[in-house]
Amino acid sequence: MKSIGPIQIKYNNVFDIHDPADKVKSIGNVKITYFNAFDAQRLFGKIKSIKGNSKKIYVTK
């Protein structure tokens, strides 16, 4: 899925070398970061933070 109406959805790809592939990177202005190759291996791929939530667009764990 690339968008929901005017809201763009972006994913990690080959240019995000240390991040988990194919995970949602952002939904509109909301950015999602994950534990990556520099963090503990047991946490790799789990959500680290969600920033940019607003009343119109928000993401929760």
Protein backbone atom coordinates (compact mmCIF):
# COMPACT_ATOMS: atom_id res chain seq x y z
CA MET A 1 0.00 0.00 0.00
CA LYS A 2 1.47 3.36 -1.01
CA SER A 3 -1.21 5.72 0.23
CA ILE A 4 -4.59 6.13 1.86
CA GLY A 5 -6.19 9.03 0.03
CA PRO A 6 -3.69 11.91 0.26
CA ILE A 7 -1.71 10.26 3.10
CA GLN A 8 1.56 8.75 1.82
CA ILE A 9 2.94 5.53 3.35
CA LYS A 10 6.69 4.87 3.12
CA TYR A 11 8.62 1.69 3.90
CA ASN A 12 12.22 0.85 4.76
CA ASN A 13 14.05 -0.33 1.64
CA VAL A 14 17.55 -1.25 0.41
CA PHE A 15 18.81 2.28 1.16
CA ASP A 16 17.99 1.83 4.86
CA ILE A 17 20.93 -0.52 5.32
CA HIS A 18 20.82 -1.04 9.10
CA ASP A 19 17.04 -0.96 9.53
CA PRO A 20 14.59 -3.88 9.22
CA ALA A 21 13.47 -4.22 5.60
CA ASP A 22 9.86 -3.74 4.50
CA LYS A 23 8.70 -2.17 7.79
CA VAL A 24 6.54 0.97 7.67
CA LYS A 25 8.82 4.02 7.91
CA SER A 26 6.20 6.75 7.92
CA ILE A 27 2.49 7.40 7.51
CA GLY A 28 2.06 11.00 6.47
CA ASN A 29 3.99 13.09 9.01
CA VAL A 30 4.14 10.26 11.56
CA LYS A 31 7.62 8.67 11.63
CA ILE A 32 8.17 5.20 13.07
CA THR A 33 11.66 4.09 14.09
CA TYR A 34 12.70 0.54 14.90
CA PHE A 35 15.51 -1.04 16.83
CA ASN A 36 18.16 -1.68 14.19
CA ALA A 37 21.53 -3.39 13.68
CA PHE A 38 23.19 -1.05 16.20
CA ASP A 39 20.83 -2.11 19.02
CA ALA A 40 20.53 -5.43 20.88
CA GLN A 41 19.80 -8.27 18.45
CA ARG A 42 16.82 -9.47 20.53
CA LEU A 43 15.10 -6.10 19.94
CA PHE A 44 15.82 -5.90 16.19
CA GLY A 45 12.70 -4.94 14.24
CA LYS A 46 10.60 -3.89 17.23
CA ILE A 47 9.22 -0.35 17.38
CA LYS A 48 11.56 2.08 19.12
CA SER A 49 9.59 5.31 18.77
CA ILE A 50 6.63 6.95 17.06
CA LYS A 51 6.86 10.70 16.46
CA GLY A 52 4.61 13.23 14.81
CA ASN A 53 1.18 11.99 15.93
CA SER A 54 -1.60 14.53 15.47
CA LYS A 55 -5.37 14.46 15.99
CA LYS A 56 -5.89 13.58 12.30
CA ILE A 57 -3.11 11.02 11.89
CA TYR A 58 -1.73 8.90 14.69
CA VAL A 59 -0.14 5.49 15.12
CA THR A 60 -0.06 3.35 18.26
CA LYS A 61 1.80 0.18 19.19
